[in-house]
């Protein structure tokens, strides 16, 4: 019996997998320096609030152009401690947005205050100053602070917000968790409010390899209060001068952040380059693309598009090995934990609710290869051609 003629082996082309974010890539890019920094901390024998934290605080403050930075355990704690430093607590109210990570609202509740949620500008996804002003008039009384969220790397309208806050004698605490290095009119975020809170979660523009955060300010009294509050209210060890808590940035994370801080501007530049490719290649697509307002320097923590057929696009990209995320699928005022626990803009939150039905975060991280960016764009274009009514 003759042997059957063997068929030539077929070449299988495996599509390039593109994750939505990739914190491991950031570690690999700085592996040698990070490993060395970690080893130095381990060898030092000092692991909490030592030389690495003190040095990072100085370097981060200098980078932002502020006088003080205080390292804490997370971005949520940074907001919490900033609120406490302002004397905000039970019976007080704080205005923020419903379209944000839940940490913003959780921090307000952690101090015992009531969150009041305001609608967003549908272009920038940040607080609408006109709605903010109307809400302040409606909820006058125990209102103490505003937390503008610089979402996706685009600055909120800080000149307008600060003018409103000064008129009504309100504290402003910037939520900078997604906006490391972003700028308005040549002035970095973190300089505008009375305080600002940063997160160093691994996927952030400046990310640690675990949790971490910082509170920054130009006010020496507020800085002193945050330092006291982050470690049990100690001026003298084991003696609490005020009731505090345990929220300390550890030496390992500080050492890692010191390695990565000098790379932040280059990483943001690369994010802007990727966004430029997206903007160019997708300009004729049916998607609504992000826009940066004049005078702002957007750092594209996320590249967020809009489509009324968002879920179909997401499924199509997933089937083609492209990761996406929805930041955020359910506005906070509609989440089970917060329904009937928060107050909302008297005009409603229509822009917020519509955005949450349409937004999609495409892959965005500095280590993305050009080939990966083009692949995502080509897939989106292909989908749009098959779904012409996707806006």
mmCIF file of N, CA, C and O in Angstrom, residues 72-83 94-115 117 147-151 173-178 197-201 204 211-213 327-333 335 337-338 342:
data_model
loop_
_atom_site.group_PDB
_atom_site.id
_atom_site.type_symbol
_atom_site.label_atom_id
_atom_site.label_comp_id
_atom_site.label_asym_id
_atom_site.label_seq_id
_atom_site.Cartn_x
_atom_site.Cartn_y
_atom_site.Cartn_z
ATOM 1 N N UNK A 72 1.548 58.244 50.809
ATOM 2 C CA UNK A 72 0.558 57.497 51.581
ATOM 3 C C UNK A 72 0.320 56.146 50.904
ATOM 4 O O UNK A 72 0.927 55.825 49.886
ATOM 5 N N UNK A 73 -0.585 55.362 51.480
ATOM 6 C CA UNK A 73 -0.706 53.964 51.077
ATOM 7 C C UNK A 73 -1.457 53.749 49.775
ATOM 8 O O UNK A 73 -1.291 52.710 49.137
ATOM 9 N N UNK A 74 -2.305 54.697 49.355
ATOM 10 C CA UNK A 74 -3.095 54.506 48.139
ATOM 11 C C UNK A 74 -3.686 55.838 47.702
ATOM 12 O O UNK A 74 -3.692 56.820 48.469
ATOM 13 N N UNK A 75 -4.227 55.860 46.502
ATOM 14 C CA UNK A 75 -4.916 57.048 46.034
ATOM 15 C C UNK A 75 -6.172 57.338 46.831
ATOM 16 O O UNK A 75 -6.521 58.503 47.062
ATOM 17 N N UNK A 76 -6.879 56.290 47.238
ATOM 18 C CA UNK A 76 -8.077 56.474 48.069
ATOM 19 C C UNK A 76 -7.709 57.136 49.395
ATOM 20 O O UNK A 76 -8.365 58.082 49.841
ATOM 21 N N UNK A 77 -6.647 56.646 50.023
ATOM 22 C CA UNK A 77 -6.188 57.257 51.272
ATOM 23 C C UNK A 77 -5.751 58.697 51.057
ATOM 24 O O UNK A 77 -5.927 59.548 51.934
ATOM 25 N N UNK A 78 -5.153 58.983 49.906
ATOM 26 C CA UNK A 78 -4.728 60.360 49.623
ATOM 27 C C UNK A 78 -5.929 61.305 49.652
ATOM 28 O O UNK A 78 -5.874 62.386 50.250
ATOM 29 N N UNK A 79 -7.029 60.913 49.014
ATOM 30 C CA UNK A 79 -8.247 61.722 49.053
ATOM 31 C C UNK A 79 -8.805 61.812 50.469
ATOM 32 O O UNK A 79 -9.201 62.891 50.936
ATOM 33 N N UNK A 80 -8.849 60.681 51.143
ATOM 34 C CA UNK A 80 -9.375 60.614 52.511
ATOM 35 C C UNK A 80 -8.602 61.556 53.427
ATOM 36 O O UNK A 80 -9.185 62.375 54.162
ATOM 37 N N UNK A 81 -7.276 61.473 53.387
ATOM 38 C CA UNK A 81 -6.445 62.285 54.270
ATOM 39 C C UNK A 81 -6.506 63.764 53.900
ATOM 40 O O UNK A 81 -6.458 64.639 54.779
ATOM 41 N N UNK A 82 -6.613 64.058 52.598
ATOM 42 C CA UNK A 82 -6.753 65.458 52.174
ATOM 43 C C UNK A 82 -8.044 66.060 52.733
ATOM 44 O O UNK A 82 -8.062 67.203 53.213
ATOM 45 N N UNK A 83 -9.127 65.294 52.675
ATOM 46 C CA UNK A 83 -10.400 65.762 53.231
ATOM 47 C C UNK A 83 -10.290 65.994 54.740
ATOM 48 O O UNK A 83 -10.750 67.014 55.261
ATOM 49 N N UNK A 94 -19.578 67.335 50.150
ATOM 50 C CA UNK A 94 -18.488 67.529 49.195
ATOM 51 C C UNK A 94 -19.017 67.235 47.798
ATOM 52 O O UNK A 94 -19.649 66.200 47.562
ATOM 53 N N UNK A 95 -18.737 68.133 46.865
ATOM 54 C CA UNK A 95 -19.179 67.954 45.480
ATOM 55 C C UNK A 95 -18.114 67.249 44.667
ATOM 56 O O UNK A 95 -16.931 67.584 44.734
ATOM 57 N N UNK A 96 -18.548 66.273 43.889
ATOM 58 C CA UNK A 96 -17.678 65.635 42.899
ATOM 59 C C UNK A 96 -18.570 65.120 41.766
ATOM 60 O O UNK A 96 -19.720 65.533 41.635
ATOM 61 N N UNK A 97 -18.038 64.221 40.946
ATOM 62 C CA UNK A 97 -18.790 63.688 39.811
ATOM 63 C C UNK A 97 -19.177 62.229 40.059
ATOM 64 O O UNK A 97 -18.555 61.536 40.864
ATOM 65 N N UNK A 98 -20.180 61.790 39.326
ATOM 66 C CA UNK A 98 -20.601 60.390 39.395
ATOM 67 C C UNK A 98 -19.823 59.534 38.402
ATOM 68 O O UNK A 98 -19.743 58.319 38.556
ATOM 69 N N UNK A 99 -19.265 60.184 37.384
ATOM 70 C CA UNK A 99 -18.460 59.469 36.384
ATOM 71 C C UNK A 99 -16.998 59.519 36.802
ATOM 72 O O UNK A 99 -16.233 60.402 36.422
ATOM 73 N N UNK A 100 -16.625 58.551 37.623
ATOM 74 C CA UNK A 100 -15.277 58.476 38.174
ATOM 75 C C UNK A 100 -15.093 57.085 38.767
ATOM 76 O O UNK A 100 -16.054 56.326 38.902
ATOM 77 N N UNK A 101 -13.863 56.762 39.127
ATOM 78 C CA UNK A 101 -13.641 55.545 39.911
ATOM 79 C C UNK A 101 -14.327 55.721 41.262
ATOM 80 O O UNK A 101 -14.355 56.822 41.823
ATOM 81 N N UNK A 102 -14.858 54.643 41.793
ATOM 82 C CA UNK A 102 -15.652 54.733 43.018
ATOM 83 C C UNK A 102 -14.835 55.263 44.193
ATOM 84 O O UNK A 102 -15.389 55.780 45.173
ATOM 85 N N UNK A 103 -13.502 55.192 44.098
ATOM 86 C CA UNK A 103 -12.644 55.670 45.189
ATOM 87 C C UNK A 103 -12.917 57.123 45.540
ATOM 88 O O UNK A 103 -12.823 57.510 46.713
ATOM 89 N N UNK A 104 -13.257 57.938 44.546
ATOM 90 C CA UNK A 104 -13.497 59.359 44.806
ATOM 91 C C UNK A 104 -14.636 59.540 45.797
ATOM 92 O O UNK A 104 -14.536 60.310 46.763
ATOM 93 N N UNK A 105 -15.720 58.827 45.566
ATOM 94 C CA UNK A 105 -16.888 58.935 46.441
ATOM 95 C C UNK A 105 -16.664 58.167 47.741
ATOM 96 O O UNK A 105 -17.080 58.611 48.820
ATOM 97 N N UNK A 106 -15.986 57.028 47.667
ATOM 98 C CA UNK A 106 -15.696 56.249 48.881
ATOM 99 C C UNK A 106 -14.906 57.085 49.882
ATOM 100 O O UNK A 106 -15.152 57.024 51.096
ATOM 101 N N UNK A 107 -13.960 57.880 49.407
ATOM 102 C CA UNK A 107 -13.144 58.705 50.300
ATOM 103 C C UNK A 107 -13.992 59.743 51.022
ATOM 104 O O UNK A 107 -13.778 60.029 52.208
ATOM 105 N N UNK A 108 -14.970 60.313 50.317
ATOM 106 C CA UNK A 108 -15.864 61.294 50.946
ATOM 107 C C UNK A 108 -16.658 60.627 52.067
ATOM 108 O O UNK A 108 -16.799 61.169 53.170
ATOM 109 N N UNK A 109 -17.163 59.439 51.794
ATOM 110 C CA UNK A 109 -17.922 58.724 52.826
ATOM 111 C C UNK A 109 -17.033 58.270 53.985
ATOM 112 O O UNK A 109 -17.496 58.190 55.128
ATOM 113 N N UNK A 110 -15.771 57.986 53.712
ATOM 114 C CA UNK A 110 -14.865 57.552 54.778
ATOM 115 C C UNK A 110 -14.678 58.620 55.850
ATOM 116 O O UNK A 110 -14.412 58.291 57.012
ATOM 117 N N UNK A 111 -14.809 59.896 55.481
ATOM 118 C CA UNK A 111 -14.692 60.943 56.492
ATOM 119 C C UNK A 111 -16.050 61.294 57.092
ATOM 120 O O UNK A 111 -16.154 62.182 57.943
ATOM 121 N N UNK A 112 -17.101 60.613 56.644
ATOM 122 C CA UNK A 112 -18.432 60.845 57.190
ATOM 123 C C UNK A 112 -19.212 61.941 56.505
ATOM 124 O O UNK A 112 -20.300 62.310 56.960
ATOM 125 N N UNK A 113 -18.672 62.492 55.407
ATOM 126 C CA UNK A 113 -19.353 63.563 54.684
ATOM 127 C C UNK A 113 -20.319 62.981 53.649
ATOM 128 O O UNK A 113 -20.270 61.791 53.333
ATOM 129 N N UNK A 114 -21.169 63.831 53.098
ATOM 130 C CA UNK A 114 -22.147 63.415 52.094
ATOM 131 C C UNK A 114 -21.668 63.814 50.703
ATOM 132 O O UNK A 114 -21.378 64.994 50.464
ATOM 133 N N UNK A 115 -21.575 62.865 49.761
ATOM 134 C CA UNK A 115 -21.205 63.219 48.389
ATOM 135 C C UNK A 115 -22.387 63.847 47.653
ATOM 136 O O UNK A 115 -23.512 63.362 47.738
ATOM 137 N N UNK A 117 -23.245 64.774 43.744
ATOM 138 C CA UNK A 117 -22.697 64.419 42.434
ATOM 139 C C UNK A 117 -23.245 65.328 41.345
ATOM 140 O O UNK A 117 -24.450 65.537 41.234
ATOM 141 N N UNK A 147 -14.229 68.216 44.731
ATOM 142 C CA UNK A 147 -13.181 67.320 44.228
ATOM 143 C C UNK A 147 -13.356 67.188 42.718
ATOM 144 O O UNK A 147 -14.146 66.374 42.245
ATOM 145 N N UNK A 148 -12.640 68.008 41.928
ATOM 146 C CA UNK A 148 -12.670 67.808 40.475
ATOM 147 C C UNK A 148 -11.786 66.618 40.102
ATOM 148 O O UNK A 148 -10.673 66.477 40.615
ATOM 149 N N UNK A 149 -12.284 65.764 39.238
ATOM 150 C CA UNK A 149 -11.536 64.572 38.806
ATOM 151 C C UNK A 149 -10.981 64.822 37.407
ATOM 152 O O UNK A 149 -11.734 65.078 36.468
ATOM 153 N N UNK A 150 -9.670 64.747 37.268
ATOM 154 C CA UNK A 150 -9.014 64.910 35.968
ATOM 155 C C UNK A 150 -9.036 63.545 35.269
ATOM 156 O O UNK A 150 -8.048 62.809 35.252
ATOM 157 N N UNK A 151 -10.176 63.220 34.686
ATOM 158 C CA UNK A 151 -10.402 61.855 34.222
ATOM 159 C C UNK A 151 -9.705 61.567 32.891
ATOM 160 O O UNK A 151 -9.686 62.415 31.990
ATOM 161 N N UNK A 173 -9.908 70.001 46.220
ATOM 162 C CA UNK A 173 -8.961 68.874 46.294
ATOM 163 C C UNK A 173 -8.964 68.205 44.929
ATOM 164 O O UNK A 173 -9.956 67.585 44.532
ATOM 165 N N UNK A 174 -7.883 68.333 44.196
ATOM 166 C CA UNK A 174 -7.802 67.738 42.863
ATOM 167 C C UNK A 174 -7.628 66.219 42.968
ATOM 168 O O UNK A 174 -6.745 65.742 43.693
ATOM 169 N N UNK A 175 -8.425 65.481 42.219
ATOM 170 C CA UNK A 175 -8.222 64.040 42.074
ATOM 171 C C UNK A 175 -7.366 63.831 40.827
ATOM 172 O O UNK A 175 -7.857 63.867 39.702
ATOM 173 N N UNK A 176 -6.068 63.648 41.058
ATOM 174 C CA UNK A 176 -5.084 63.526 39.978
ATOM 175 C C UNK A 176 -4.673 62.080 39.725
ATOM 176 O O UNK A 176 -3.601 61.821 39.163
ATOM 177 N N UNK A 177 -5.505 61.133 40.118
ATOM 178 C CA UNK A 177 -5.131 59.720 40.016
ATOM 179 C C UNK A 177 -4.819 59.290 38.592
ATOM 180 O O UNK A 177 -4.060 58.344 38.381
ATOM 181 N N UNK A 178 -5.392 59.986 37.593
ATOM 182 C CA UNK A 178 -5.193 59.589 36.200
ATOM 183 C C UNK A 178 -4.492 60.673 35.382
ATOM 184 O O UNK A 178 -4.546 60.643 34.150
ATOM 185 N N UNK A 197 -4.592 64.844 45.217
ATOM 186 C CA UNK A 197 -4.375 63.441 45.572
ATOM 187 C C UNK A 197 -3.960 62.658 44.331
ATOM 188 O O UNK A 197 -4.592 62.753 43.279
ATOM 189 N N UNK A 198 -2.890 61.875 44.464
ATOM 190 C CA UNK A 198 -2.378 61.039 43.380
ATOM 191 C C UNK A 198 -2.429 59.567 43.781
ATOM 192 O O UNK A 198 -2.252 59.223 44.952
ATOM 193 N N UNK A 199 -2.666 58.729 42.796
ATOM 194 C CA UNK A 199 -2.580 57.272 42.963
ATOM 195 C C UNK A 199 -1.389 56.766 42.164
ATOM 196 O O UNK A 199 -1.101 57.272 41.070
ATOM 197 N N UNK A 200 -0.716 55.754 42.711
ATOM 198 C CA UNK A 200 0.379 55.097 41.992
ATOM 199 C C UNK A 200 0.051 53.626 41.718
ATOM 200 O O UNK A 200 0.946 52.778 41.637
ATOM 201 N N UNK A 201 -1.225 53.343 41.572
ATOM 202 C CA UNK A 201 -1.655 51.992 41.169
ATOM 203 C C UNK A 201 -0.867 51.595 39.912
ATOM 204 O O UNK A 201 -0.528 52.453 39.092
ATOM 205 N N UNK A 204 -1.264 53.241 36.385
ATOM 206 C CA UNK A 204 -1.276 54.702 36.233
ATOM 207 C C UNK A 204 -0.088 55.165 35.379
ATOM 208 O O UNK A 204 0.879 54.438 35.171
ATOM 209 N N UNK A 211 0.138 49.070 45.589
ATOM 210 C CA UNK A 211 -0.597 50.291 45.889
ATOM 211 C C UNK A 211 0.332 51.372 46.409
ATOM 212 O O UNK A 211 1.378 51.100 46.996
ATOM 213 N N UNK A 212 -0.079 52.605 46.210
ATOM 214 C CA UNK A 212 0.649 53.755 46.722
ATOM 215 C C UNK A 212 -0.076 55.016 46.323
ATOM 216 O O UNK A 212 -0.883 55.026 45.391
ATOM 217 N N UNK A 213 0.193 56.097 47.050
ATOM 218 C CA UNK A 213 -0.434 57.365 46.722
ATOM 219 C C UNK A 213 0.345 58.510 47.332
ATOM 220 O O UNK A 213 1.337 58.319 48.035
ATOM 221 N N UNK A 327 -14.356 52.361 31.386
ATOM 222 C CA UNK A 327 -14.076 53.190 32.553
ATOM 223 C C UNK A 327 -15.071 54.367 32.579
ATOM 224 O O UNK A 327 -14.785 55.409 32.037
ATOM 225 N N UNK A 328 -16.292 54.205 33.130
ATOM 226 C CA UNK A 328 -16.749 53.162 34.043
ATOM 227 C C UNK A 328 -18.149 52.779 33.608
ATOM 228 O O UNK A 328 -18.907 53.634 33.164
ATOM 229 N N UNK A 329 -18.539 51.499 33.740
ATOM 230 C CA UNK A 329 -19.791 51.036 33.136
ATOM 231 C C UNK A 329 -21.057 51.501 33.842
ATOM 232 O O UNK A 329 -22.099 51.636 33.201
ATOM 233 N N UNK A 330 -20.987 51.743 35.154
ATOM 234 C CA UNK A 330 -22.179 52.161 35.911
ATOM 235 C C UNK A 330 -21.829 53.402 36.720
ATOM 236 O O UNK A 330 -20.915 53.374 37.545
ATOM 237 N N UNK A 331 -22.514 54.527 36.482
ATOM 238 C CA UNK A 331 -22.229 55.721 37.281
ATOM 239 C C UNK A 331 -22.496 55.443 38.754
ATOM 240 O O UNK A 331 -23.351 54.633 39.108
ATOM 241 N N UNK A 332 -21.763 56.121 39.600
ATOM 242 C CA UNK A 332 -21.795 55.798 41.024
ATOM 243 C C UNK A 332 -23.188 55.943 41.617
ATOM 244 O O UNK A 332 -23.612 55.114 42.446
ATOM 245 N N UNK A 333 -23.949 56.927 41.174
ATOM 246 C CA UNK A 333 -25.280 57.132 41.778
ATOM 247 C C UNK A 333 -26.254 56.012 41.423
ATOM 248 O O UNK A 333 -27.304 55.889 42.052
ATOM 249 N N UNK A 335 -25.072 52.718 41.264
ATOM 250 C CA UNK A 335 -24.509 51.477 41.797
ATOM 251 C C UNK A 335 -25.239 51.078 43.084
ATOM 252 O O UNK A 335 -25.638 51.944 43.870
ATOM 253 N N UNK A 337 -24.470 50.039 45.985
ATOM 254 C CA UNK A 337 -23.956 50.507 47.274
ATOM 255 C C UNK A 337 -24.277 51.971 47.537
ATOM 256 O O UNK A 337 -24.287 52.399 48.702
ATOM 257 N N UNK A 338 -24.539 52.748 46.480
ATOM 258 C CA UNK A 338 -24.659 54.196 46.660
ATOM 259 C C UNK A 338 -26.024 54.770 46.315
ATOM 260 O O UNK A 338 -26.254 55.961 46.508
ATOM 261 N N UNK A 342 -26.354 59.135 48.132
ATOM 262 C CA UNK A 342 -25.702 60.335 47.612
ATOM 263 C C UNK A 342 -26.759 61.324 47.138
ATOM 264 O O UNK A 342 -27.864 60.937 46.766
#
